[in-house]
C-alpha positions as a Python dict, from the first residue, in 0.01 Angstrom:
ca = {
    (1, 'X'): (0, 0, 0),
    (2, 'X'): (17, -379, 26),
    (3, 'X'): (372, -521, 17),
    (4, 'X'): (532, -860, 44),
    (5, 'X'): (883, -946, 149),
    (6, 'X'): (1127, -1220, 229),
    (7, 'X'): (1468, -1298, 363),
    (8, 'X'): (1755, -1371, 124),
    (9, 'X'): (1712, -1750, 137),
    (10, 'X'): (1329, -1734, 122),
    (11, 'X'): (1271, -1923, 447),
    (12, 'X'): (1082, -1626, 597),
    (13, 'X'): (814, -1441, 404),
    (14, 'X'): (580, -1165, 515),
    (15, 'X'): (315, -921, 401),
    (16, 'X'): (221, -579, 530),
    (17, 'X'): (10, -274, 466),
    (18, 'X'): (245, 25, 464),
    (19, 'X'): (221, 398, 404),
    (20, 'X'): (469, 462, 118),
    (21, 'X'): (528, 813, 259),
    (22, 'X'): (664, 674, 590),
    (23, 'X'): (1004, 513, 512),
    (24, 'X'): (1284, 669, 715),
    (25, 'X'): (1658, 644, 740),
    (26, 'X'): (1799, 560, 1082),
    (27, 'X'): (2160, 662, 1148),
    (28, 'X'): (2174, 534, 1509),
    (29, 'X'): (2484, 340, 1603),
    (30, 'X'): (2273, 29, 1675),
    (31, 'X'): (2136, 28, 1319),
    (32, 'X'): (2486, 80, 1186),
    (33, 'X'): (2616, -221, 1382),
    (34, 'X'): (2316, -446, 1317),
    (35, 'X'): (2300, -369, 944),
    (36, 'X'): (2674, -367, 883),
    (37, 'X'): (2632, -36, 699),
    (38, 'X'): (2626, 339, 766),
    (39, 'X'): (2246, 347, 817),
    (40, 'X'): (1928, 142, 785),
    (41, 'X'): (1601, 221, 607),
    (42, 'X'): (1279, 119, 783),
    (43, 'X'): (906, 169, 749),
    (44, 'X'): (691, 144, 1061),
    (45, 'X'): (350, -21, 1063),
    (46, 'X'): (109, -128, 1333),
    (47, 'X'): (136, -489, 1445),
    (48, 'X'): (-211, -550, 1297),
    (49, 'X'): (-80, -451, 952),
    (50, 'X'): (211, -699, 950),
    (51, 'X'): (199, -1076, 910),
    (52, 'X'): (467, -1345, 880),
    (53, 'X'): (340, -1581, 608),
    (54, 'X'): (615, -1846, 627),
    (55, 'X'): (895, -1934, 866),
    (56, 'X'): (977, -1811, 1213),
    (57, 'X'): (1226, -1531, 1265),
    (58, 'X'): (1500, -1564, 1523),
    (59, 'X'): (1477, -1288, 1786),
    (60, 'X'): (1766, -1098, 1940),
    (61, 'X'): (1676, -852, 2218),
    (62, 'X'): (1897, -546, 2251),
    (63, 'X'): (1871, -241, 2475),
    (64, 'X'): (1815, 94, 2306),
    (65, 'X'): (1988, 413, 2417),
    (66, 'X'): (1682, 482, 2637),
    (67, 'X'): (1732, 145, 2808),
    (68, 'X'): (1418, -7, 2655),
    (69, 'X'): (1450, -362, 2519),
    (70, 'X'): (1394, -398, 2142),
    (71, 'X'): (1336, -721, 1954),
    (72, 'X'): (1544, -760, 1639),
    (73, 'X'): (1387, -1025, 1413),
    (74, 'X'): (1601, -1190, 1147),
    (75, 'X'): (1631, -1512, 951),
    (76, 'X'): (1826, -1767, 1152),
    (77, 'X'): (1949, -1931, 831),
    (78, 'X'): (2069, -1643, 611),
    (79, 'X'): (2078, -1358, 867),
    (80, 'X'): (1853, -1115, 678),
    (81, 'X'): (1708, -851, 915),
    (82, 'X'): (1327, -855, 889),
    (83, 'X'): (1192, -614, 1152),
    (84, 'X'): (1229, -465, 1500),
    (85, 'X'): (968, -396, 1766),
    (86, 'X'): (932, -333, 2138),
    (87, 'X'): (993, -623, 2374),
    (88, 'X'): (679, -578, 2582),
    (89, 'X'): (319, -681, 2556),
    (90, 'X'): (195, -331, 2481),
    (91, 'X'): (-64, -333, 2207),
    (92, 'X'): (-70, -217, 1943),
    (93, 'X'): (304, -245, 1893),
    (94, 'X'): (482, -77, 1604),
    (95, 'X'): (681, -299, 1369),
    (96, 'X'): (981, -139, 1197),
    (97, 'X'): (1010, -338, 876),
    (98, 'X'): (1356, -342, 719),
    (99, 'X'): (1297, -194, 374),
    (100, 'X'): (1568, -411, 218),
    (101, 'X'): (1356, -718, 294),
    (102, 'X'): (1051, -576, 114),
    (103, 'X'): (1001, -693, -246),
    (104, 'X'): (1058, -377, -452),
    (105, 'X'): (1152, -189, -135),
    (106, 'X'): (1429, -9, -321),
    (107, 'X'): (1157, 207, -479),
    (108, 'X'): (1037, 338, -141),
    (109, 'X'): (1174, 690, -86),
    (110, 'X'): (1264, 791, 272),
    (111, 'X'): (1117, 1122, 393),
    (112, 'X'): (1286, 1147, 736),
    (113, 'X'): (1628, 1080, 880),
    (114, 'X'): (1652, 1006, 1251),
    (115, 'X'): (1957, 996, 1477),
    (116, 'X'): (2128, 1227, 1226),
    (117, 'X'): (2383, 1320, 1494),
    (118, 'X'): (2534, 973, 1437),
    (119, 'X'): (2532, 994, 1056),
    (120, 'X'): (2856, 919, 875),
    (121, 'X'): (3010, 1256, 791),
    (122, 'X'): (3096, 1141, 439),
    (123, 'X'): (2732, 1074, 343),
    (124, 'X'): (2571, 1330, 110),
    (125, 'X'): (2248, 1504, 206),
    (126, 'X'): (1949, 1297, 96),
    (127, 'X'): (1712, 1521, -104),
    (128, 'X'): (1359, 1559, 27),
    (129, 'X'): (1429, 1433, 381),
    (130, 'X'): (1384, 1605, 714),
    (131, 'X'): (1681, 1542, 947),
    (132, 'X'): (1629, 1493, 1320),
    (133, 'X'): (1930, 1465, 1552),
    (134, 'X'): (1768, 1200, 1773),
    (135, 'X'): (1432, 1027, 1755),
}
């Protein structure tokens, strides 16, 4: 499925080929901090299936729980998270597109929940998802 997306201010735009069955909810504490919410919804694609069409994201590199560095790409003007990926030259890399930045992304239904052990206890169960305690 071909999608387009953009940051809130429109400075950064992108397009990607995604599998609409692949969105997932991430409850890890990093996603909670970086999104400012109780979880984040992402859809992973290969690097070859993702293209920035305008602008240049700002990159913040954080360390995951495993110790691996992860690039967090966001708009340097409005702060919208765009994607995350590994911080190495491995190819092909996986790009975790932030579903909120996808045009019409609200219609993508997550099928998996990862890092469920960190999920906010007050969240309801999401119907149709498989929960995994870690990743």
